[in-house]
GROMACS .gro file of C-alpha atoms in nm:
model
  510
    1GLU     CA    1   8.540   7.916   7.167
    2LEU     CA    2   8.678   8.123   7.441
    3ALA     CA    3   8.628   7.790   7.700
    4THR     CA    4   8.865   7.609   7.374
    5ASN     CA    5   9.110   7.859   7.367
    6THR     CA    6   9.162   7.860   7.722
    7GLN     CA    7   9.177   7.491   7.721
    8GLN     CA    8   9.444   7.504   7.436
    9ARG     CA    9   9.680   7.767   7.674
   10ALA     CA   10   9.641   7.531   7.937
   11SER     CA   11   9.709   7.216   7.733
   12GLY     CA   12  10.040   7.416   7.594
   13ILE     CA   13   9.849   7.418   7.262
   14PRO     CA   14   9.965   7.730   7.025
   15ARG     CA   15   9.671   7.961   7.021
   16ARG     CA   16   9.438   7.946   6.705
   17PHE     CA   17   9.359   8.250   6.594
   18THR     CA   18   9.024   8.323   6.447
   19PRO     CA   19   8.853   8.556   6.245
   20LEU     CA   20   8.758   8.767   6.528
   21HIS     CA   21   9.142   8.808   6.620
   22LEU     CA   22   9.269   8.953   6.329
   23PRO     CA   23   9.224   9.343   6.356
   24PHE     CA   24   9.360   9.294   6.684
   25ALA     CA   25   9.665   9.114   6.542
   26ALA     CA   26   9.736   9.354   6.238
   27HIS     CA   27   9.758   9.658   6.469
   28ARG     CA   28   9.966   9.533   6.730
   29ILE     CA   29  10.227   9.434   6.454
   30LYS     CA   30  10.216   9.767   6.274
   31ASN     CA   31  10.273   9.944   6.631
   32ASN     CA   32  10.597   9.718   6.642
   33ILE     CA   33  10.725   9.771   6.321
   34MET     CA   34  10.640  10.148   6.420
   35PHE     CA   35  10.810  10.120   6.708
   36LYS     CA   36  11.120   9.924   6.561
   37ARG     CA   37  11.182  10.220   6.279
   38PHE     CA   38  11.145  10.429   6.570
   39THR     CA   39  11.455  10.258   6.766
   40GLU     CA   40  11.597  10.247   6.462
   41ASP     CA   41  11.612  10.635   6.392
   42LEU     CA   42  11.713  10.738   6.746
   43ALA     CA   43  12.010  10.503   6.708
   44GLY     CA   44  12.104  10.629   6.382
   45ALA     CA   45  12.117  10.992   6.511
   46ALA     CA   46  12.269  10.916   6.833
   47SER     CA   47  12.572  10.760   6.612
   48ALA     CA   48  12.565  11.051   6.374
   49ALA     CA   49  12.593  11.312   6.686
   50THR     CA   50  12.858  11.093   6.847
   51SER     CA   51  13.088  11.063   6.530
   52GLY     CA   52  13.010  11.432   6.467
   53ILE     CA   53  13.159  11.523   6.795
   54ARG     CA   54  13.428  11.330   6.757
   55GLY     CA   55  13.500  11.448   6.419
   56MET     CA   56  13.458  11.830   6.567
   57PHE     CA   57  13.750  11.706   6.861
   58SER     CA   58  13.952  11.563   6.593
   59ASP     CA   59  13.921  11.877   6.387
   60GLU     CA   60  14.013  12.075   6.698
   61GLU     CA   61  14.283  11.882   6.772
   62LYS     CA   62  14.456  11.870   6.467
   63VAL     CA   63  14.406  12.250   6.450
   64ARG     CA   64  14.591  12.292   6.784
   65ARG     CA   65  14.881  12.101   6.630
   66LEU     CA   66  14.912  12.323   6.372
   67ARG     CA   67  14.920  12.643   6.561
   68GLY     CA   68  15.147  12.455   6.784
   69MET     CA   69  15.357  12.445   6.479
   70GLY     CA   70  15.331  12.848   6.427
   71PHE     CA   71  15.064  12.840   6.224
   72ASP     CA   72  14.711  13.076   6.230
   73ALA     CA   73  14.414  12.851   6.326
   74SER     CA   74  14.235  12.991   5.996
   75GLU     CA   75  14.549  12.917   5.768
   76ALA     CA   76  14.523  12.526   5.963
   77ARG     CA   77  14.139  12.501   5.904
   78HIS     CA   78  14.217  12.592   5.525
   79ALA     CA   79  14.480  12.327   5.469
   80LEU     CA   80  14.304  12.040   5.664
   81ARG     CA   81  13.973  12.115   5.436
   82ALA     CA   82  14.229  12.109   5.109
   83THR     CA   83  14.398  11.784   5.268
   84ASP     CA   84  14.122  11.569   5.400
   85GLY     CA   85  14.230  11.641   5.755
   86ASP     CA   86  14.607  11.493   5.695
   87VAL     CA   87  14.791  11.700   5.943
   88GLU     CA   88  15.155  11.626   5.769
   89ARG     CA   89  15.020  11.724   5.415
   90ALA     CA   90  14.847  12.055   5.598
   91ALA     CA   91  15.167  12.126   5.766
   92GLU     CA   92  15.338  12.072   5.400
   93LEU     CA   93  15.086  12.317   5.238
   94LEU     CA   94  15.138  12.539   5.472
   95LEU     CA   95  15.478  12.557   5.462
   96LEU     CA   96  15.492  12.556   5.027
   97SER     CA   97  15.263  12.845   5.096
   98ARG     CA   98  15.499  13.037   5.294
   99GLN     CA   99  15.778  12.975   5.077
  100GLY     CA  100  15.605  13.035   4.744
  101GLY     CA  101  15.475  13.373   4.919
  102GLU     CA  102  15.856  13.495   4.966
  103ASN     CA  103  15.931  13.385   4.612
  104GLY     CA  104  15.653  13.517   4.426
  105ALA     CA  105  15.519  13.185   4.308
  106GLY     CA  106  15.190  12.981   4.434
  107ALA     CA  107  15.195  12.714   4.617
  108VAL     CA  108  15.097  12.363   4.507
  109PRO     CA  109  15.040  12.076   4.739
  110SER     CA  110  15.276  11.743   4.725
  111ARG     CA  111  14.999  11.547   4.584
  112PRO     CA  112  14.624  11.637   4.508
  113PRO     CA  113  14.329  11.547   4.753
  114ASN     CA  114  14.124  11.275   4.699
  115ASN     CA  115  13.805  11.477   4.595
  116ALA     CA  116  14.044  11.690   4.345
  117THR     CA  117  13.799  11.857   4.092
  118THR     CA  118  13.778  12.224   3.942
  119ALA     CA  119  13.546  12.349   4.227
  120GLY     CA  120  13.795  12.185   4.431
  121GLY     CA  121  14.063  12.384   4.255
  122ASP     CA  122  13.905  12.708   4.294
  123HIS     CA  123  13.841  12.607   4.666
  124ASP     CA  124  14.262  12.594   4.692
  125GLU     CA  125  14.331  12.892   4.504
  126GLN     CA  126  14.092  13.082   4.724
  127MET     CA  127  14.211  12.906   5.040
  128ARG     CA  128  14.573  13.012   4.925
  129ARG     CA  129  14.490  13.388   4.881
  130ALA     CA  130  14.333  13.398   5.249
  131MET     CA  131  14.677  13.215   5.376
  132GLU     CA  132  14.898  13.436   5.184
  133ALA     CA  133  14.658  13.760   5.319
  134SER     CA  134  14.676  13.605   5.677
  135ARG     CA  135  15.054  13.546   5.655
  136MET     CA  136  15.110  13.917   5.528
  137ASP     CA  137  14.897  14.006   5.841
  138GLU     CA  138  15.118  13.812   6.072
  139GLU     CA  139  15.465  13.935   5.904
  140GLN     CA  140  15.361  14.291   5.996
  141ARG     CA  141  15.233  14.243   6.343
  142MET     CA  142  15.569  14.043   6.386
  143VAL     CA  143  15.801  14.334   6.295
  144ARG     CA  144  15.602  14.569   6.522
  145GLU     CA  145  15.632  14.350   6.808
  146ALA     CA  146  15.999  14.334   6.731
  147GLN     CA  147  16.025  14.690   6.699
  148GLU     CA  148  15.857  14.739   7.006
  149ALA     CA  149  16.076  14.474   7.183
  150SER     CA  150  16.411  14.607   7.098
  151VAL     CA  151  16.311  14.960   7.225
  152ALA     CA  152  16.224  14.766   7.546
  153THR     CA  153  16.506  14.579   7.627
  154GLY     CA  154  16.753  14.844   7.490
  155THR     CA  155  16.812  14.936   7.856
  156GLY     CA  156  16.804  14.565   7.981
  157THR     CA  157  17.087  14.377   8.092
  158GLY     CA  158  17.322  14.235   7.832
  159GLY     CA  159  17.385  13.903   8.065
  160THR     CA  160  17.010  13.833   8.064
  161LYS     CA  161  17.005  13.837   7.668
  162LYS     CA  162  17.309  13.621   7.633
  163LYS     CA  163  17.185  13.350   7.897
  164THR     CA  164  16.857  13.379   7.703
  165LYS     CA  165  17.033  13.306   7.382
  166LYS     CA  166  17.236  13.012   7.510
  167LYS     CA  167  16.944  12.888   7.632
  168VAL     CA  168  16.767  12.877   7.325
  169GLY     CA  169  17.067  12.746   7.121
  170ALA     CA  170  17.092  12.431   7.341
  171ALA     CA  171  16.749  12.396   7.327
  172GLY     CA  172  16.807  12.371   6.928
  173ARG     CA  173  17.068  12.169   6.916
  174SER     CA  174  16.975  11.897   7.141
  175ARG     CA  175  16.600  11.822   6.944
  176SER     CA  176  16.654  11.859   6.586
  177PRO     CA  177  16.308  11.797   6.358
  178THR     CA  178  16.254  11.488   6.151
  179THR     CA  179  15.924  11.513   6.020
  180ALA     CA  180  15.778  11.742   5.788
  181ALA     CA  181  15.564  11.870   6.097
  182GLY     CA  182  15.882  11.948   6.287
  183ARG     CA  183  16.036  12.111   6.027
  184ALA     CA  184  15.731  12.357   5.956
  185ALA     CA  185  15.751  12.429   6.293
  186ALA     CA  186  16.116  12.514   6.328
  187LYS     CA  187  16.109  12.696   6.011
  188ARG     CA  188  15.851  12.923   6.102
  189ALA     CA  189  16.019  13.002   6.469
  190GLU     CA  190  16.355  13.087   6.278
  191GLU     CA  191  16.153  13.335   6.069
  192ALA     CA  192  15.997  13.455   6.365
  193ALA     CA  193  16.375  13.503   6.539
  194GLN     CA  194  16.472  13.680   6.207
  195GLY     CA  195  16.204  13.895   6.195
  196LYS     CA  196  16.303  14.030   6.525
  197PHE     CA  197  16.601  14.141   6.476
  198GLY     CA  198  16.594  14.229   6.071
  199ALA     CA  199  16.369  14.333   5.816
  200GLY     CA  200  16.114  14.037   5.814
  201LYS     CA  201  16.077  13.919   5.451
  202GLY     CA  202  16.360  13.757   5.293
  203VAL     CA  203  16.615  13.775   5.575
  204LYS     CA  204  16.867  13.503   5.526
  205LYS     CA  205  17.048  13.321   5.833
  206LYS     CA  206  17.387  13.439   5.892
  207PRO     CA  207  17.713  13.212   5.863
  208ALA     CA  208  17.870  13.100   6.187
  209ALA     CA  209  18.137  13.342   6.103
  210ALA     CA  210  17.978  13.621   6.049
  211LYS     CA  211  17.778  13.558   6.383
  212ALA     CA  212  18.104  13.533   6.581
  213THR     CA  213  18.227  13.838   6.448
  214SER     CA  214  17.924  14.055   6.510
  215LYS     CA  215  17.926  13.912   6.875
  216THR     CA  216  18.277  14.009   6.881
  217ALA     CA  217  18.233  14.336   6.756
  218ALA     CA  218  17.931  14.397   7.020
  219LYS     CA  219  18.121  14.298   7.319
  220THR     CA  220  18.390  14.541   7.214
  221GLN     CA  221  18.138  14.855   7.187
  222SER     CA  222  17.941  14.750   7.464
  223PHE     CA  223  18.016  14.976   7.768
  224ASP     CA  224  17.889  15.027   8.136
  225SER     CA  225  17.648  15.299   8.140
  226VAL     CA  226  17.733  15.340   8.574
  227THR     CA  227  18.101  15.313   8.522
  228GLY     CA  228  18.185  15.368   8.196
  229ARG     CA  229  18.419  15.084   8.166
  230ALA     CA  230  18.419  14.844   7.904
  231GLY     CA  231  18.284  14.525   7.955
  232GLY     CA  232  18.254  14.594   8.291
  233GLY     CA  233  17.954  14.435   8.508
  234GLY     CA  234  17.591  14.579   8.601
  235VAL     CA  235  17.401  14.757   8.327
  236ARG     CA  236  17.582  14.721   7.978
  237MET     CA  237  17.439  14.911   7.665
  238LYS     CA  238  17.556  14.903   7.303
  239SER     CA  239  17.702  15.242   7.178
  240ASN     CA  240  17.506  15.316   6.884
  241GLY     CA  241  17.196  15.269   7.151
  242LEU     CA  242  17.346  15.541   7.384
  243THR     CA  243  17.418  15.756   7.091
  244SER     CA  244  17.076  15.730   6.950
  245HIS     CA  245  16.892  15.841   7.195
  246HIS     CA  246  17.159  16.089   7.361
  247PRO     CA  247  17.397  16.213   7.057
  248ASN     CA  248  17.526  16.463   7.257
  249VAL     CA  249  17.667  16.239   7.522
  250LYS     CA  250  18.015  16.152   7.491
  251VAL     CA  251  18.168  15.858   7.758
  252PRO     CA  252  18.523  16.007   7.852
  253THR     CA  253  18.800  15.785   7.767
  254GLN     CA  254  18.926  15.527   8.042
  255MET     CA  255  19.293  15.654   8.209
  256LYS     CA  256  19.460  15.345   8.108
  257ASP     CA  257  19.368  15.424   7.759
  258LYS     CA  258  19.545  15.790   7.764
  259THR     CA  259  19.868  15.870   7.665
  260LYS     CA  260  20.159  15.850   7.946
  261GLU     CA  261  20.204  16.191   7.953
  262GLU     CA  262  19.866  16.271   8.020
  263GLN     CA  263  19.844  15.964   8.316
  264ILE     CA  264  20.127  16.132   8.463
  265MET     CA  265  20.018  16.474   8.455
  266ARG     CA  266  19.655  16.404   8.600
  267CYS     CA  267  19.811  16.167   8.846
  268ALA     CA  268  20.078  16.454   8.966
  269ASP     CA  269  19.753  16.717   8.995
  270ARG     CA  270  19.556  16.476   9.204
  271LEU     CA  271  19.875  16.446   9.471
  272SER     CA  272  19.907  16.775   9.511
  273PRO     CA  273  19.723  16.832   9.833
  274HIS     CA  274  19.925  16.553   9.955
  275PRO     CA  275  20.281  16.703  10.000
  276ALA     CA  276  20.382  16.379  10.196
  277ALA     CA  277  20.287  16.161   9.891
  278VAL     CA  278  20.451  16.401   9.645
  279ASP     CA  279  20.793  16.378   9.826
  280THR     CA  280  20.779  16.009   9.887
  281LEU     CA  281  20.740  15.960   9.504
  282TYR     CA  282  20.967  16.229   9.434
  283ARG     CA  283  21.261  16.083   9.633
  284ALA     CA  284  21.173  15.704   9.465
  285LEU     CA  285  21.171  15.800   9.087
  286THR     CA  286  21.497  16.022   9.159
  287ALA     CA  287  21.678  15.706   9.313
  288VAL     CA  288  21.538  15.493   9.006
  289ARG     CA  289  21.696  15.750   8.818
  290ASP     CA  290  21.996  15.763   8.955
  291ASP     CA  291  22.066  15.385   9.023
  292PRO     CA  292  21.871  15.166   8.792
  293ALA     CA  293  22.042  14.887   8.845
  294ASN     CA  294  21.938  14.855   9.191
  295ASP     CA  295  21.653  14.604   9.251
  296ARG     CA  296  21.610  14.770   9.615
  297TYR     CA  297  21.469  15.095   9.409
  298ARG     CA  298  21.249  14.942   9.175
  299LYS     CA  299  21.042  14.689   9.417
  300VAL     CA  300  20.769  14.894   9.589
  301ASP     CA  301  20.598  14.691   9.908
  302LYS     CA  302  20.280  14.814  10.027
  303THR     CA  303  20.286  14.639  10.321
  304THR     CA  304  20.539  14.845  10.486
  305ALA     CA  305  20.473  15.170  10.747
  306GLY     CA  306  20.641  15.445  10.486
  307TYR     CA  307  20.404  15.319  10.235
  308VAL     CA  308  20.106  15.306  10.441
  309ASN     CA  309  20.179  15.632  10.601
  310THR     CA  310  20.233  15.849  10.278
  311LEU     CA  311  20.107  15.685   9.932
  312LYS     CA  312  19.807  15.409  10.083
  313ASP     CA  313  19.459  15.543  10.000
  314ARG     CA  314  19.639  15.898   9.808
  315PRO     CA  315  19.458  15.962   9.523
  316GLY     CA  316  19.673  15.923   9.253
  317ALA     CA  317  19.952  15.755   9.420
  318GLU     CA  318  19.945  15.372   9.266
  319ASP     CA  319  19.841  15.549   8.929
  320MET     CA  320  20.146  15.739   8.916
  321LEU     CA  321  20.355  15.419   8.982
  322LEU     CA  322  20.178  15.224   8.698
  323ALA     CA  323  20.176  15.511   8.464
  324MET     CA  324  20.588  15.485   8.545
  325SER     CA  325  20.579  15.086   8.408
  326PHE     CA  326  20.531  14.970   8.716
  327LYS     CA  327  20.380  14.620   8.730
  328LYS     CA  328  20.134  14.480   9.003
  329ARG     CA  329  20.334  14.110   9.180
  330GLY     CA  330  20.101  13.951   9.378
  331ALA     CA  331  19.862  14.180   9.597
  332ASN     CA  332  20.089  14.373   9.792
  333GLU     CA  333  20.401  14.422   9.554
  334LEU     CA  334  20.468  14.682   9.286
  335VAL     CA  335  20.783  14.602   9.054
  336LEU     CA  336  20.936  14.791   8.757
  337GLU     CA  337  21.165  14.545   8.574
  338ARG     CA  338  21.524  14.649   8.431
  339SER     CA  339  21.429  14.623   8.062
  340MET     CA  340  21.129  14.853   8.165
  341VAL     CA  341  21.308  15.144   8.285
  342ASP     CA  342  21.267  15.451   8.070
  343PRO     CA  343  21.491  15.744   8.156
  344ALA     CA  344  21.241  15.949   7.919
  345LEU     CA  345  20.922  15.880   8.153
  346LEU     CA  346  21.142  15.925   8.508
  347TYR     CA  347  21.198  16.285   8.368
  348LEU     CA  348  20.834  16.339   8.283
  349GLY     CA  349  20.750  16.193   8.591
  350LEU     CA  350  20.995  16.390   8.808
  351THR     CA  351  20.892  16.689   8.608
  352ALA     CA  352  20.533  16.647   8.658
  353LEU     CA  353  20.574  16.606   9.053
  354GLU     CA  354  20.807  16.931   9.073
  355LYS     CA  355  20.521  17.138   8.907
  356ALA     CA  356  20.304  16.992   9.170
  357LYS     CA  357  20.485  17.116   9.453
  358ASP     CA  358  20.473  17.501   9.276
  359THR     CA  359  20.071  17.456   9.337
  360ASP     CA  360  19.886  17.662   9.621
  361GLU     CA  361  19.755  17.327   9.733
  362TYR     CA  362  20.120  17.170   9.790
  363LYS     CA  363  20.210  17.489   9.990
  364GLU     CA  364  19.899  17.465  10.217
  365GLY     CA  365  19.893  17.112  10.282
  366LYS     CA  366  20.285  17.154  10.395
  367ARG     CA  367  20.155  17.427  10.583
  368LYS     CA  368  19.938  17.196  10.794
  369ALA     CA  369  20.178  16.931  10.790
  370ALA     CA  370  20.422  17.151  11.015
  371PHE     CA  371  20.176  17.299  11.191
  372ALA     CA  372  20.075  16.942  11.306
  373LYS     CA  373  20.384  16.811  11.389
  374GLU     CA  374  20.479  17.113  11.577
  375ILE     CA  375  20.156  17.118  11.789
  376GLN     CA  376  20.240  16.764  11.902
  377GLN     CA  377  20.574  16.849  11.976
  378ILE     CA  378  20.392  17.158  12.216
  379GLN     CA  379  20.171  16.930  12.381
  380LEU     CA  380  20.381  16.653  12.449
  381SER     CA  381  20.647  16.901  12.609
  382ALA     CA  382  20.462  16.961  12.947
  383ASN     CA  383  20.512  16.591  12.972
  384ASN     CA  384  20.844  16.621  12.971
  385SER     CA  385  20.927  17.003  13.117
  386GLU     CA  386  20.847  17.074  13.444
  387ALA     CA  387  20.856  17.436  13.333
  388GLU     CA  388  20.600  17.379  13.100
  389ALA     CA  389  20.365  17.255  13.319
  390ILE     CA  390  20.411  17.566  13.535
  391ARG     CA  391  20.378  17.832  13.284
  392ARG     CA  392  20.031  17.646  13.192
  393ALA     CA  393  19.933  17.702  13.520
  394GLU     CA  394  19.980  18.016  13.545
  395PHE     CA  395  19.802  18.055  13.232
  396MET     CA  396  19.506  17.893  13.345
  397ALA     CA  397  19.534  18.106  13.658
  398LYS     CA  398  19.449  18.386  13.525
  399CYS     CA  399  19.129  18.238  13.341
  400PRO     CA  400  18.812  18.368  13.521
  401SER     CA  401  18.620  18.108  13.659
  402GLU     CA  402  18.381  17.908  13.435
  403PRO     CA  403  17.982  17.936  13.464
  404LYS     CA  404  17.814  17.621  13.584
  405GLY     CA  405  17.531  17.457  13.403
  406GLY     CA  406  17.389  17.604  13.086
  407GLN     CA  407  17.516  17.967  13.174
  408GLY     CA  408  17.763  18.144  12.964
  409ALA     CA  409  17.892  18.095  12.602
  410LEU     CA  410  18.015  17.782  12.504
  411VAL     CA  411  18.346  17.836  12.301
  412GLN     CA  412  18.491  17.545  12.102
  413LEU     CA  413  18.868  17.555  12.031
  414THR     CA  414  19.082  17.304  11.773
  415ILE     CA  415  19.403  17.257  11.783
  416ALA     CA  416  19.516  17.074  11.485
  417ASP     CA  417  19.310  16.713  11.553
  418GLN     CA  418  19.227  16.790  11.942
  419THR     CA  419  18.891  16.996  11.991
  420VAL     CA  420  18.853  17.126  12.357
  421ARG     CA  421  18.570  17.337  12.500
  422ARG     CA  422  18.496  17.609  12.783
  423ARG     CA  423  18.214  17.844  12.891
  424PHE     CA  424  18.265  18.197  12.905
  425ASP     CA  425  18.043  18.458  13.045
  426GLY     CA  426  17.929  18.710  12.767
  427ASP     CA  427  18.101  18.981  12.911
  428ASP     CA  428  18.433  18.792  12.954
  429ILE     CA  429  18.742  18.947  12.695
  430LEU     CA  430  18.959  18.775  12.451
  431ARG     CA  431  19.264  18.812  12.669
  432ASP     CA  432  19.050  18.574  12.887
  433VAL     CA  433  19.015  18.318  12.597
  434LEU     CA  434  19.417  18.358  12.494
  435ASN     CA  435  19.468  18.257  12.859
  436TRP     CA  436  19.315  17.930  12.843
  437ILE     CA  437  19.440  17.852  12.500
  438GLY     CA  438  19.799  17.939  12.693
  439GLY     CA  439  19.687  17.672  12.937
  440HIS     CA  440  19.705  17.380  12.657
  441GLY     CA  441  20.080  17.519  12.513
  442SER     CA  442  20.251  17.788  12.661
  443ALA     CA  443  20.414  17.883  12.331
  444ILE     CA  444  20.045  17.916  12.158
  445PRO     CA  445  19.973  18.265  12.234
  446ASP     CA  446  20.324  18.439  12.130
  447LYS     CA  447  20.272  18.222  11.783
  448ILE     CA  448  19.923  18.390  11.750
  449ALA     CA  449  20.084  18.741  11.843
  450SER     CA  450  20.367  18.673  11.627
  451ARG     CA  451  20.103  18.611  11.321
  452GLU     CA  452  20.323  18.281  11.288
  453TRP     CA  453  19.970  18.115  11.373
  454CYS     CA  454  19.624  18.262  11.338
  455LEU     CA  455  19.314  18.236  11.544
  456VAL     CA  456  19.003  18.227  11.311
  457ASP     CA  457  18.616  18.221  11.372
  458LEU     CA  458  18.497  17.971  11.192
  459ASN     CA  459  18.114  18.081  11.244
  460ARG     CA  460  18.183  18.412  10.992
  461TYR     CA  461  18.227  18.354  10.613
  462PRO     CA  462  18.458  18.417  10.487
  463ILE     CA  463  18.689  18.293  10.761
  464VAL     CA  464  18.904  18.579  10.836
  465PRO     CA  465  19.176  18.563  11.115
  466ILE     CA  466  19.065  18.757  11.427
  467ASP     CA  467  19.344  19.043  11.519
  468THR     CA  468  19.412  18.970  11.900
  469GLU     CA  469  19.635  19.256  11.937
  470ARG     CA  470  19.354  19.494  11.830
  471ASN     CA  471  19.076  19.301  11.990
  472LEU     CA  472  19.264  19.184  12.306
  473GLU     CA  473  19.062  19.402  12.539
  474LYS     CA  474  18.688  19.358  12.344
  475THR     CA  475  18.458  19.137  12.504
  476LEU     CA  476  18.316  18.777  12.348
  477GLN     CA  477  17.975  18.908  12.214
  478PHE     CA  478  18.171  19.209  12.061
  479ILE     CA  479  18.382  18.960  11.839
  480GLY     CA  480  18.108  18.768  11.768
  481CYS     CA  481  18.148  18.457  12.014
  482TRP     CA  482  17.805  18.504  12.199
  483PRO     CA  483  17.606  18.301  12.237
  484SER     CA  484  17.852  18.047  12.116
  485GLY     CA  485  18.152  18.056  11.936
  486LYS     CA  486  18.407  17.798  11.694
  487LEU     CA  487  18.762  17.883  11.721
  488GLU     CA  488  19.076  17.710  11.556
  489ILE     CA  489  19.429  17.801  11.547
  490ARG     CA  490  19.566  17.739  11.195
  491PRO     CA  491  19.919  17.841  11.025
  492SER     CA  492  19.912  18.216  10.900
  493SER     CA  493  19.930  18.249  10.495
  494ASP     CA  494  20.170  18.461  10.365
  495ASP     CA  495  19.958  18.777  10.316
  496TRP     CA  496  19.826  18.767  10.712
  497LYS     CA  497  20.209  18.759  10.815
  498LYS     CA  498  20.267  19.077  10.552
  499LEU     CA  499  19.966  19.229  10.677
  500LYS     CA  500  19.932  19.413  11.078
  501GLU     CA  501  19.546  19.480  11.018
  502THR     CA  502  19.226  19.294  10.829
  503GLY     CA  503  19.181  19.562  10.599
  504GLY     CA  504  18.994  19.807  10.796
  505GLU     CA  505  18.713  19.512  10.851
  506VAL     CA  506  18.497  19.513  11.221
  507MET     CA  507  18.520  19.253  11.434
  508GLY     CA  508  18.162  19.150  11.617
  509SER     CA  509  17.857  19.297  11.574
  510SER     CA  510  17.843  19.610  11.735
   0.00000   0.00000   0.00000
C-alpha cells in the first residue's frame, strides 16, 4: 500500500485515504479549527483594543475642546456621557445648566439622548447636581482670584490696563462666535471678566453709554502719585484707591486750580529772595496799569537780555505773569490781550510785590546785590587807576612772607564771587590778614573798619562777625584760624552797624 501511494503521488493521482490514516487526519483537522479560532480571537481582541484606544483618545479630545470653551473637565465628561459624545449638544447642555443655575431652574437638554430611560433621567439629574456644585466652586474661586488681582493691580500703571482692554476688545470684535460651542465659550469668558470687577452672580453687562461715563469719571479721578498732577504720565492711581489705603493723605491742589489771589500771593512770596525779579515785575505791571493800550507793555519776550538776567529760572516769575492773565504765544513770548487787562488784578499783583519788598529775604538780597556790584567796581578800579594800583602794592608790602610748602595755616577768603587763598604762620596777626585783603582792594579794609562790611569766620557756628578793632593784634590761632581758616567779606547787618561789640563773646580758643 505504501508503494501504491508513492506511485500515485508520483503520477499526480490524489492520495487515497485508508482506514489507517483516519486518526491522523481527524487530529490535523481539529488542530486547524482550534488555530483558526485562536487567530480570530486575537484579531477581535486587537480590534477591540484599537477601538478602545481610539475612543479614549476621541473622548479626551472632546473633553479638551469643552475645557477650551471654559468648562470644567468633570462637567465636560458628564455632559458627553449624557449626549452620547456629541460635543455641540454637550456644550448646549452645559450652557443651559449654567443659565438654569442662575435663574433657579433646572437645565433641560435641547433633545433627549438616544437611550433616554428612567435610569438615564436619574443619571442626568445627578449629573446636573454635580455640574451645579462644580459651577459654584468655580465661581467662588474666580471671585477670590478677582479680589487678589484687584489688590495686586491697584499699584500698577493705568496705561497697561487700558492697552490690555483695547487689545481684548479688538480681538472680540474681529471674531464673533457663530456656533453653539463658540457662544458657550464667549458666555463663559464674559462671566469671568465680569466676575473680576463685580459680585460674580447675576452681573449684567453695562450699556455702552454707562461704560463711557464710568471711563470718563475714572479719568477725571486719576492722578499721578509722584507729581500729584491729574491725568499725568507715570504711575497713576484712582483716588478711591489712595483713600482706602491712606485715608489721612490729602492730595494738594494744583497751583492752576487755586484762586487768582492765592496764586499771586504765593508767587510773590517765592520771589522775595530775588530782588531783581521783584523790581522788574513791579515796573512791568505798573507800566501796564498806567498805559494798558500800549502793546509794548503787554508783551514779554523771553529771549531778551533783561528777561534772561532778571526773570529766567527765578521761581514764581513766569507763574506770576500767567496769574496776571498773560498767555503763552509760541515758545518764547507771553502776551496780555487788551480785553484781559483787569485793573483789580493789577492792583492785587502790585500789592503782593510791595509786601515782598518789606520781607527780610528781599532786604538781604538787595544788600548782597549792591555789595556784589560795589566789589566788582573796586576790583576793576586797579585797571583804570594808577593810584589804586600803588595803594594795593603798599598793602601787599606790609604782609609777612608766605610759608613754603605745606607749612603754616591756609586762609581762604571769599569776596563776592571770587575766592583767594594764602598761607600764614601761626604767630601772624589779624592785621597781616587785613593787609593781604587790602592788596585785593584798597577800600575794603576801611569799609570793614567802619562796619559797612564785615569779616566773618565760616568755620564757626553760629556765624558772628569778627571785631577787627579789638582783635587787630591777636594771632590767627587766637581768633580760630589755625590750622586753617575760612573767611568771607559780607555786607553788615543793621544790628552789627549799630553795635560796637559782639555782646561780650570771646574770639578764638584761648
